[in-house]
Amino acid sequence: MCGIVGAVLREGSVLEGLLEGLRALEYRGYDSAGVAVGADGGVSIRRQAGRLEALESVLADGALEGARIGIGHTRWATHGPPTEINAHPHTDGGGRVALVHNGIIENYLELREELCGQGVEFLSATDTEVLAQLVGRELAAGAALVDAVRSTLARVRGYYAIAALAIDDDRALVCARQGPPLCLAVVAGGAFLASDPLALVRHTHELVFLEDGDVATLSPGSYAVVDAAGEKAERPAVEVELDEEQAGRGAFAHFMLKEIHEQPDVLARTAFDRIDEVEGDVRFTEEGWDAECLRSFDRVQLLACGTARYACQVAAFQLEGLAGIPADVDYASEFRYRSPRLSERTLALAISQSGETADTLAALRLARELGARAGAICNVPESSLVRAADCFLMTRAGPEIGVASTKAFVSQIVTSYLLSVAAGRARGNLDAGEGRALLEELRLLRPRLAQLLSRETHARIAEIAERHHEVKGFMFLGRGIHYPVALEGALKLKEISYMHAEGYPAGEMKHGPIALVEPGMTTVVIANKGPLAEKVRSNLEQVRARGGQVICVGSDAPSLALADEAVEIPETSPWLAPILSVAPLQLLAYEIALRRGCDIDKPRNLAKSVTVE
Ligand code: M6R
């Protein structure tokens, strides 16, 4: 949802560094981009609609080289289409300030009307321009930039991370945070800011994380922060573990493909050092998950959006089946709009890759207000969600750059499995032997997943994609714990290939969706061995009987034999089987999107973290 960067140097030129930062943040939004640099008592701004490359080619003339201060932005449009005029940075009528913004200003219309009434002319349709105009007016009245930003933000309602530079000052940048993340890297020769550590770790791994309400001033080699109350705040740098290699694409054509192939290692990283083989139990290093605590809940309320919500649905099966705790799942975006009944014996558990999803954050905060203990399963240690939670578990998936979530999903399912085993042990639902056997399944799963991602299976899925990439549409069917996998398979396909795809519980098909079945329509059926195998098989036959094409993914040999296309997956524990069922669906979506010429890592209209409601 937009990425912002800023840099101020003692000497040298900021431009290439700003662009490098924007390249690292492009996953956050990629419909337009821009930079502003301060030089010779003025500000030069360049903006372009489209991908960052469009901006880079405009900047190739070298006209902005040599400036020592600058800000940059990569946009995911919220107010106004992705045109050059709506791209950031924005400035005020008097050209006193340049400003970039990630988030939403909720009362911008009211402020805009007020300013228009005073004769201010707006050039763009954005909410951001209101901020630039307000800061500009404060500067015109003689305020310093930091004070101008503070008084402007005092008038604003919403979520934002902003960065601003004043044209008459090439020594200081000002930035502020209320909601979306913002971190700083300060080294002897300069100071840098960005929406994500990914854009900063090439300067230093010692980063400063701003908190909500903070306003910071950055100069080469130093920074100062004031908090929401206007008091000087100590925000010491903390060491961030982030492997720059991990953030690259390596030899893979796309981040998504790389991330799919990382899944066996992610599984190991998420789980193995948390397994206590002797006790048949789980040891979390994170606080707040001891046996007493795990016994204190009588219910779990899971909250998330998108793929993370499907992980919640899998988690609900695991928690109920292994730990015997009732578990409900809600869309984070809907949770606030009913009257949820929670108590101090409820664990509200939010799952999120980014930890910045606005709906998920708001839902968890509400659950906490209503008396529940707020837990989080998250991939980003410094995220807002982790900070907002009473207790959290890290998924350790490493940076996920592809907009379509893959390895994060697997790491979330592994984490909820660990939590379910730990809760089962703590609550006496599982004995040590059962715990040991369940945890051993995780160790066995890694080679099975690696085998499933082999060249042979990938080639087989590519052949299937070749035959199905132009069909009318897709339906994905699964039962029990595989129903969320069917939803995830459909979401992956529609996100990156723009094909219509629906996920259904297999038994629900006959209540309506079966009307869609006809030649030219493909149904993907997840059919594993086990108590539901026969029922799924009969659903598969119902599709075949109506001329529908069936791709079967699973371990149930008779179902595989009935289908037009079959992808066999190894057997594993039913509680972990979604990890094996989803991998072929990820590859299928990838191969179909490839054949349809789609931009796999940056699908249209999407952004990696959705920091608006
Ligand atoms: O960062 P989060 O896990 O909170 O994100 C939630 C969803 O926005 C995310 O899973 C989205 O659905 C992905 N694009 C799915 O591939």
XYZ file of C-alpha atoms and ligand atoms in Angstrom:
629
model
C 0.000 0.000 0.000
C 2.568 2.576 -1.154
C 6.208 2.615 -0.182
C 8.051 5.716 0.933
C 11.776 6.415 1.165
C 13.907 9.400 2.097
C 17.600 10.187 2.394
C 19.783 13.045 3.519
C 23.544 12.820 2.978
C 26.567 14.766 4.197
C 28.002 14.497 0.702
C 27.304 12.700 -2.552
C 24.046 12.225 -4.417
C 20.830 10.679 -3.055
C 19.148 9.787 -6.320
C 20.432 6.254 -6.974
C 19.900 5.364 -3.293
C 16.292 6.558 -3.444
C 15.676 4.461 -6.532
C 17.280 1.413 -4.935
C 15.017 1.885 -1.933
C 11.979 2.165 -4.187
C 12.989 -1.002 -6.033
C 12.954 -2.838 -2.704
C 9.527 -1.396 -1.871
C 7.852 -1.763 -5.230
C 5.955 -4.804 -3.930
C 3.935 -2.361 -1.783
C 2.424 -0.625 -4.780
C 3.448 -0.200 -8.371
C 0.993 1.915 -10.311
C 3.089 5.090 -10.339
C 6.235 6.456 -8.718
C 8.071 9.677 -8.076
C 10.967 11.415 -6.366
C 11.703 14.918 -5.137
C 15.213 16.141 -4.449
C 16.293 19.407 -2.939
C 19.013 21.355 -4.685
C 20.124 24.976 -5.001
C 17.328 26.381 -2.877
C 14.628 24.569 -4.842
C 12.958 21.216 -5.197
C 12.972 19.147 -8.368
C 10.192 16.630 -8.712
C 9.821 13.831 -11.272
C 6.781 11.562 -11.342
C 5.544 8.941 -13.746
C 2.484 6.751 -14.091
C 3.277 3.042 -14.359
C 6.125 0.955 -13.024
C 9.303 2.266 -11.497
C 11.135 1.676 -14.784
C 9.091 4.496 -16.319
C 10.413 6.880 -13.675
C 13.928 5.527 -14.040
C 13.973 6.277 -17.740
C 12.888 9.862 -17.111
C 15.632 10.224 -14.517
C 18.261 8.827 -16.857
C 18.898 12.394 -18.109
C 20.919 12.920 -14.912
C 19.266 16.266 -14.170
C 18.580 15.320 -10.539
C 22.052 13.937 -9.822
C 24.089 15.599 -7.095
C 21.283 16.496 -4.679
C 21.978 15.559 -1.050
C 18.387 15.331 0.152
C 15.386 13.589 -1.336
C 12.214 11.563 -0.887
C 10.557 8.948 -3.061
C 7.302 7.059 -3.404
C 5.843 4.032 -5.121
C 2.054 4.149 -5.209
C -1.002 1.938 -4.881
C -3.793 4.341 -5.750
C -6.482 5.033 -3.175
C -7.662 8.538 -4.115
C -7.627 9.295 -7.818
C -6.403 7.099 -10.678
C -2.731 6.215 -11.121
C -1.776 9.189 -13.278
C 1.322 11.362 -13.230
C -0.614 14.196 -11.597
C -1.776 11.957 -8.740
C 1.650 10.367 -8.249
C 3.675 11.494 -5.244
C 5.576 13.593 -4.163
C 2.992 16.344 -3.803
C 3.709 19.949 -3.102
C 1.857 23.047 -1.920
C 0.843 25.912 -4.189
C 3.829 27.984 -3.081
C 6.282 25.167 -3.758
C 7.642 25.265 -0.209
C 7.434 21.582 0.586
C 7.486 18.197 -1.113
C 5.732 15.342 0.633
C 5.143 11.596 0.203
C 2.495 9.602 1.998
C 1.427 6.024 2.614
C -2.072 5.540 4.049
C -5.343 7.426 4.080
C -6.387 10.832 5.359
C -9.975 10.194 6.370
C -11.047 13.822 6.778
C -9.321 15.062 3.629
C -12.540 16.182 1.919
C -13.483 18.435 4.775
C -9.942 19.903 4.883
C -9.866 20.266 1.120
C -13.153 22.172 1.111
C -11.868 24.471 3.828
C -8.680 25.182 1.850
C -10.581 25.655 -1.408
C -12.749 28.184 0.431
C -9.547 30.079 1.165
C -8.566 30.115 -2.481
C -6.181 27.143 -2.518
C -6.111 25.351 -5.862
C -5.645 21.613 -5.901
C -3.953 19.874 -8.792
C -4.520 16.238 -7.911
C -7.387 14.069 -6.671
C -5.329 12.736 -3.779
C -5.839 13.065 -0.050
C -2.064 13.630 0.231
C -2.150 17.014 -1.443
C -4.174 18.320 1.499
C -1.212 17.508 3.743
C 1.228 19.273 1.426
C -1.000 22.357 1.280
C -1.401 22.494 5.052
C 2.316 22.051 5.708
C 3.064 24.698 3.066
C 0.795 27.209 4.800
C 2.511 26.615 8.124
C 5.917 27.093 6.482
C 4.699 30.292 4.846
C 3.729 31.539 8.300
C 7.315 30.993 9.465
C 7.102 27.566 11.146
C 10.025 25.163 11.001
C 9.310 22.016 8.954
C 8.987 19.754 11.990
C 6.477 22.115 13.618
C 4.604 22.572 10.357
C 4.245 18.805 10.055
C 3.157 18.432 13.683
C 0.485 21.118 13.477
C -0.775 19.696 10.188
C -1.044 16.183 11.603
C -2.923 17.511 14.597
C -5.729 18.392 12.184
C -5.765 15.077 10.424
C -7.669 11.839 11.025
C -6.445 8.652 9.423
C -3.527 6.284 8.950
C -0.301 7.555 7.511
C 3.403 7.387 7.202
C 4.759 10.554 5.621
C 8.086 12.114 4.723
C 8.632 15.753 3.818
C 11.395 18.086 2.778
C 11.306 21.874 2.711
C 12.784 23.595 -0.319
C 14.904 26.009 1.670
C 16.550 23.322 3.793
C 18.726 20.610 2.312
C 19.945 19.352 5.691
C 16.849 17.890 7.309
C 14.010 15.544 6.444
C 10.910 15.180 8.586
C 8.816 12.037 8.773
C 5.887 10.822 10.867
C 3.959 7.683 11.540
C 0.406 6.898 12.593
C -0.396 3.362 11.514
C 1.695 2.229 8.552
C 5.292 1.297 9.386
C 8.252 3.630 9.137
C 11.851 2.900 10.066
C 15.116 4.808 10.001
C 18.759 3.970 9.347
C 21.238 6.507 10.642
C 24.937 6.213 9.778
C 27.859 8.647 9.973
C 27.418 10.026 6.471
C 23.655 10.133 6.242
C 20.197 9.246 7.459
C 17.561 7.247 5.623
C 13.913 6.381 6.091
C 11.686 3.748 4.522
C 8.424 1.871 4.908
C 10.234 -1.451 5.277
C 13.632 -2.561 6.632
C 14.189 -4.240 3.255
C 14.982 -0.821 1.801
C 17.407 0.098 4.588
C 19.527 -2.911 5.495
C 22.104 -2.110 2.822
C 23.033 0.926 4.993
C 22.977 -0.807 8.383
C 21.149 -3.575 10.225
C 20.722 -1.274 13.249
C 17.351 0.302 12.591
C 15.058 2.659 14.464
C 11.333 1.870 14.397
C 9.002 4.805 14.844
C 5.890 4.351 16.949
C 2.406 5.667 16.311
C 2.270 9.401 16.834
C 6.032 9.912 16.396
C 7.471 12.743 14.321
C 11.188 12.444 13.513
C 13.765 14.823 12.098
C 16.683 13.280 10.202
C 20.022 14.908 9.437
C 23.244 13.271 8.245
C 24.420 11.119 11.168
C 21.623 12.041 13.580
C 17.908 11.867 14.285
C 15.499 13.215 16.880
C 12.010 11.975 17.683
C 9.064 13.602 19.421
C 6.123 11.474 20.439
C 2.382 12.075 20.121
C 2.422 14.247 23.264
C 5.160 16.435 21.791
C 7.787 15.089 24.212
C 11.275 14.106 23.141
C 11.216 10.324 22.758
C 14.009 7.765 22.942
C 13.764 5.362 20.051
C 17.022 3.408 20.121
C 18.171 1.428 17.108
C 17.609 -2.316 17.231
C 19.450 -5.026 15.346
C 17.395 -6.427 12.483
C 18.123 -9.894 11.170
C 17.504 -9.732 7.486
C 19.525 -11.553 4.924
C 19.774 -9.423 1.784
C 20.210 -12.623 -0.239
C 16.815 -13.764 1.007
C 15.268 -10.634 -0.384
C 16.606 -11.297 -3.898
C 15.149 -13.500 -6.625
C 18.272 -15.640 -7.035
C 18.111 -17.861 -10.104
C 14.305 -17.923 -10.166
C 12.281 -16.124 -12.823
C 9.856 -14.753 -10.229
C 9.753 -14.163 -6.484
C 6.621 -16.301 -6.334
C 8.429 -19.308 -7.791
C 11.395 -18.799 -5.481
C 9.077 -18.548 -2.494
C 7.188 -21.707 -3.481
C 10.497 -23.568 -3.628
C 11.624 -22.173 -0.280
C 8.704 -23.896 1.468
C 10.511 -27.056 2.637
C 13.180 -24.872 4.298
C 10.566 -22.552 5.723
C 8.822 -25.517 7.299
C 12.085 -26.541 8.963
C 12.869 -22.999 10.111
C 9.390 -22.500 11.536
C 9.235 -25.780 13.400
C 12.321 -27.829 14.035
C 14.010 -25.952 16.864
C 10.668 -25.652 18.666
C 10.186 -29.416 18.903
C 10.891 -31.117 22.226
C 11.217 -34.739 21.127
C 11.707 -36.105 24.648
C 8.514 -34.631 26.069
C 6.565 -34.829 22.817
C 5.880 -31.137 23.236
C 6.590 -27.723 21.752
C 8.875 -25.049 23.257
C 8.268 -21.532 22.065
C 10.938 -18.920 22.785
C 8.263 -16.234 22.563
C 6.617 -15.407 25.899
C 3.009 -15.992 26.890
C 2.482 -19.538 25.633
C 3.284 -21.567 28.743
C 1.077 -24.492 29.761
C -0.871 -22.475 32.326
C -1.686 -19.860 29.747
C -2.689 -22.470 27.159
C -5.046 -24.021 29.715
C -6.677 -20.711 30.507
C -8.592 -20.348 27.213
C -11.973 -21.811 26.582
C -12.190 -20.581 23.005
C -10.101 -19.179 20.155
C -11.356 -16.436 17.850
C -9.233 -16.384 14.694
C -9.025 -13.202 12.642
C -7.344 -12.463 9.332
C -7.747 -11.481 5.692
C -7.094 -13.220 2.374
C -4.709 -16.135 2.395
C -4.030 -15.667 6.107
C -7.735 -16.191 6.709
C -7.588 -19.534 4.938
C -4.681 -20.397 7.241
C -7.023 -19.495 10.118
C -9.577 -21.961 8.795
C -6.937 -24.689 8.771
C -5.866 -23.578 12.267
C -9.438 -23.951 13.521
C -9.435 -27.621 12.441
C -6.086 -28.154 14.175
C -7.070 -26.382 17.395
C -10.368 -28.206 17.703
C -8.979 -31.581 16.621
C -5.697 -31.603 18.512
C -6.301 -29.345 21.479
C -10.050 -29.703 21.901
C -10.551 -25.928 21.994
C -13.561 -24.478 20.167
C -12.298 -22.166 17.426
C -14.149 -19.697 15.205
C -12.844 -17.846 12.192
C -13.900 -14.402 11.072
C -12.960 -12.059 8.274
C -11.036 -9.346 10.075
C -12.855 -6.811 7.908
C -16.265 -8.042 9.136
C -15.506 -8.786 12.768
C -16.025 -5.218 13.915
C -19.399 -4.960 12.276
C -21.182 -7.533 14.381
C -21.397 -7.711 18.157
C -18.672 -10.188 19.060
C -18.970 -11.784 22.484
C -15.503 -12.320 23.947
C -14.161 -12.789 27.443
C -10.819 -12.984 29.230
C -10.947 -16.705 28.513
C -10.955 -16.047 24.761
C -7.713 -16.087 22.823
C -8.194 -13.715 19.899
C -5.590 -14.891 17.418
C -4.773 -12.760 14.393
C -2.744 -14.272 11.569
C -0.909 -12.024 9.154
C 2.168 -12.219 6.985
C 2.905 -8.502 7.021
C 1.486 -7.594 10.408
C 0.336 -4.334 8.809
C -3.063 -5.315 7.382
C -5.352 -2.549 8.614
C -8.446 -4.731 9.031
C -6.564 -7.411 10.943
C -4.966 -4.864 13.238
C -8.281 -3.165 13.935
C -10.003 -6.499 14.615
C -7.322 -7.600 17.072
C -7.418 -4.257 18.856
C -11.183 -4.526 19.200
C -10.929 -8.091 20.524
C -8.482 -6.832 23.124
C -10.802 -3.998 24.104
C -13.575 -6.553 24.523
C -11.475 -8.407 27.065
C -9.847 -11.168 25.020
C -6.164 -11.965 25.180
C -4.690 -10.679 21.927
C -2.383 -13.148 20.198
C -0.701 -12.898 16.813
C 0.939 -15.268 14.377
C 3.047 -13.081 12.154
C 6.063 -13.022 9.845
C 7.439 -9.554 10.583
C 8.909 -9.085 14.057
C 8.800 -5.272 14.047
C 5.262 -5.092 12.665
C 2.347 -3.179 14.135
C 0.466 -6.413 14.787
C 3.270 -7.887 16.866
C 3.466 -4.640 18.818
C -0.287 -4.555 19.363
C -0.497 -8.161 20.590
C -0.215 -9.425 24.175
C 1.655 -12.451 22.882
C 2.864 -13.529 19.468
C 4.480 -16.360 17.549
C 6.781 -15.610 14.652
C 6.335 -17.707 11.520
C 9.954 -17.210 10.373
C 9.111 -17.467 6.663
C 11.630 -14.746 5.736
C 10.717 -11.808 3.485
C 7.841 -12.658 1.155
C 8.018 -10.326 -1.833
C 5.658 -11.938 -4.363
C 2.256 -10.330 -3.904
C 0.631 -13.766 -4.057
C 1.295 -15.299 -0.679
C 2.786 -18.810 -0.734
C 5.461 -19.634 1.821
C 3.753 -17.425 4.411
C 0.652 -19.658 4.175
C 2.715 -22.776 4.809
C 4.547 -21.174 7.730
C 1.226 -20.062 9.249
C -0.179 -23.598 9.050
C 2.989 -25.012 10.614
C 2.854 -22.446 13.423
C -0.794 -23.122 14.186
C -0.039 -26.861 14.176
C 2.726 -26.298 16.745
C 0.365 -24.183 18.816
C -2.347 -26.840 18.595
C 0.023 -29.593 19.715
C 1.306 -27.400 22.580
C -2.260 -26.601 23.643
C -3.263 -30.269 23.294
C -0.384 -31.287 25.551
C -1.055 -28.517 28.097
C -4.758 -29.344 28.287
C -4.265 -33.105 28.557
C -5.838 -33.726 25.181
C -2.631 -35.361 23.916
C -0.180 -37.514 25.834
C 3.590 -37.423 25.305
C 3.516 -40.325 22.838
C 0.821 -38.683 20.744
C 2.690 -35.379 20.881
C 5.891 -37.089 19.764
C 4.162 -38.799 16.840
C 2.513 -35.563 15.718
C 5.767 -33.626 15.866
C 7.638 -36.372 14.037
C 5.195 -35.799 11.174
C 6.701 -32.345 10.718
C 10.163 -33.813 10.230
C 8.795 -36.323 7.714
C 6.886 -33.624 5.877
C 9.931 -31.649 4.785
C 11.339 -34.272 2.318
C 7.809 -35.027 1.103
C 7.228 -31.381 0.291
C 10.641 -31.116 -1.374
C 9.825 -34.177 -3.466
C 6.478 -32.688 -4.436
C 8.222 -29.559 -5.663
C 10.576 -31.581 -7.837
C 11.230 -30.817 -11.474
C 9.044 -33.775 -12.550
C 5.937 -32.617 -10.680
C 6.476 -29.067 -11.865
C 6.766 -30.263 -15.472
C 3.563 -32.296 -15.071
C 1.727 -29.256 -13.715
C 3.091 -27.120 -16.553
C 1.572 -29.607 -19.048
C -1.774 -29.379 -17.268
C -1.570 -25.580 -17.337
C -0.894 -25.748 -21.078
C -4.206 -27.559 -21.571
C -6.278 -25.423 -19.191
C -5.012 -21.853 -19.383
C -7.738 -20.768 -21.757
C -10.773 -22.447 -20.210
C -13.915 -20.481 -19.233
C -13.270 -20.709 -15.539
C -12.214 -22.812 -12.614
C -13.948 -24.302 -9.601
C -11.880 -25.656 -6.697
C -13.456 -28.254 -4.409
C -12.224 -29.592 -1.099
C -13.727 -31.082 2.049
C -12.872 -30.703 5.709
C -9.414 -29.248 6.253
C -8.985 -29.105 2.465
C -11.872 -26.724 1.946
C -9.652 -23.741 2.890
C -7.062 -25.136 0.474
C -9.686 -25.048 -2.286
C -10.329 -21.401 -1.407
C -6.612 -20.681 -1.471
C -6.175 -22.451 -4.833
C -8.943 -20.297 -6.317
C -7.529 -17.106 -4.788
C -4.017 -17.828 -6.121
C -5.353 -18.410 -9.607
C -7.555 -15.323 -9.769
C -4.928 -13.052 -8.215
C -2.172 -13.772 -10.672
C -3.903 -15.049 -13.825
C -7.088 -12.906 -13.643
C -9.154 -16.010 -14.490
C -12.469 -16.501 -12.787
C -12.119 -19.116 -10.057
C -14.312 -20.132 -7.137
C -13.544 -22.300 -4.139
C -16.315 -24.404 -2.573
C -16.721 -27.108 0.019
C -17.101 -30.159 -2.246
C -20.433 -31.140 -0.656
C -21.883 -27.708 -1.369
C -21.406 -28.025 -5.116
C -24.771 -29.711 -5.658
C -26.550 -26.782 -4.006
C -25.912 -24.441 -6.903
C -22.364 -24.252 -8.266
C -22.877 -27.490 -10.223
C -24.916 -25.391 -12.665
C -21.596 -23.950 -13.847
C -20.239 -27.344 -14.865
C -20.002 -27.915 -18.627
C -17.312 -28.753 -21.159
C -14.707 -26.006 -21.082
C -15.051 -25.450 -17.353
C -12.294 -26.959 -15.180
C -12.847 -28.264 -11.680
C -9.879 -28.895 -9.402
C -10.699 -31.501 -6.780
C -8.542 -32.077 -3.719
C -8.968 -35.751 -2.886
C -6.900 -37.353 -0.172
C -7.073 -40.776 1.433
C -9.109 -40.831 4.602
C -12.679 -40.831 5.865
C -13.862 -38.219 3.337
C -12.285 -39.875 0.281
C -15.428 -41.609 -0.972
C -17.580 -38.526 -0.600
C -15.073 -36.374 -2.501
C -14.833 -39.068 -5.179
C -18.555 -38.973 -5.727
C -18.430 -35.173 -6.103
C -15.693 -35.647 -8.677
C -17.849 -38.131 -10.580
C -20.765 -35.698 -10.553
C -18.582 -33.157 -12.361
C -17.320 -35.711 -14.876
C -20.884 -36.892 -15.553
C -21.768 -33.382 -16.702
C -18.883 -33.049 -19.114
C -16.681 -30.960 -16.803
C -12.914 -31.377 -16.939
C -11.361 -32.503 -13.648
C -7.870 -31.976 -12.301
C -7.432 -34.106 -9.202
C -4.758 -33.272 -6.630
C -4.349 -35.732 -3.792
C -3.346 -39.117 -2.465
C -6.593 -41.017 -3.135
C -5.680 -43.338 -6.016
C -9.272 -44.101 -7.178
C -10.044 -40.357 -7.439
C -6.809 -39.737 -9.307
C -7.728 -42.526 -11.732
C -11.156 -40.987 -12.445
C -9.837 -37.509 -13.262
C -8.764 -36.056 -16.610
C -5.537 -34.819 -15.044
C -3.927 -36.144 -11.889
C -1.276 -34.796 -9.550
C -0.435 -37.328 -6.907
C 0.740 -36.021 -3.550
C 2.436 -38.029 -0.784
C 0.460 -39.068 2.284
C 1.019 -37.195 5.522
C -0.771 -36.403 8.772
C -4.285 -35.104 7.991
C -3.540 -31.997 10.088
C -0.610 -31.088 7.861
C -1.964 -32.347 4.545
C -3.047 -28.831 3.400
C 0.663 -28.009 3.034
C 1.041 -30.753 0.453
C -2.294 -30.086 -1.266
C -1.627 -26.400 -1.711
C 1.814 -26.676 -3.329
C 0.532 -28.064 -6.683
C -2.207 -25.416 -6.696
C 0.404 -22.677 -6.254
C 2.378 -24.096 -9.184
C -0.766 -24.458 -11.283
C -1.671 -20.803 -10.735
C 1.909 -19.814 -11.526
C 2.084 -21.821 -14.763
C -1.322 -20.590 -15.949
C -0.425 -16.961 -15.217
C 2.842 -17.430 -17.100
C 0.992 -18.675 -20.171
C -1.459 -15.798 -19.998
C 1.409 -13.295 -19.982
C 0.526 -11.877 -16.562
C 2.884 -9.973 -14.308
C 3.164 -12.685 -11.681
C 4.928 -10.869 -8.866
C 2.982 -7.653 -9.323
C -0.561 -8.552 -10.296
C -2.818 -5.725 -11.383
C -4.730 -3.750 -8.741
C -3.037 -5.513 -5.821
C -0.389 -4.618 -3.276
C 1.473 -6.762 -0.817
C 0.261 -5.248 2.392
C -3.148 -3.667 2.617
C -2.852 -0.841 5.115
C -6.205 0.713 4.257
C -9.579 -0.542 5.445
O -0.139 -9.522 5.324
P -1.404 -10.301 5.554
O -1.143 -11.764 5.717
O -2.231 -9.765 6.664
O -2.230 -10.120 4.220
C -3.529 -10.605 4.123
C -4.001 -10.589 2.689
O -3.995 -9.287 2.186
C -3.111 -11.460 1.790
O -3.056 -12.779 2.243
C -3.629 -11.443 0.345
O -4.858 -12.093 0.257
C -2.586 -12.060 -0.576
N -2.446 -11.281 -1.759
C -2.896 -13.457 -0.942
O -2.033 -13.986 -1.887
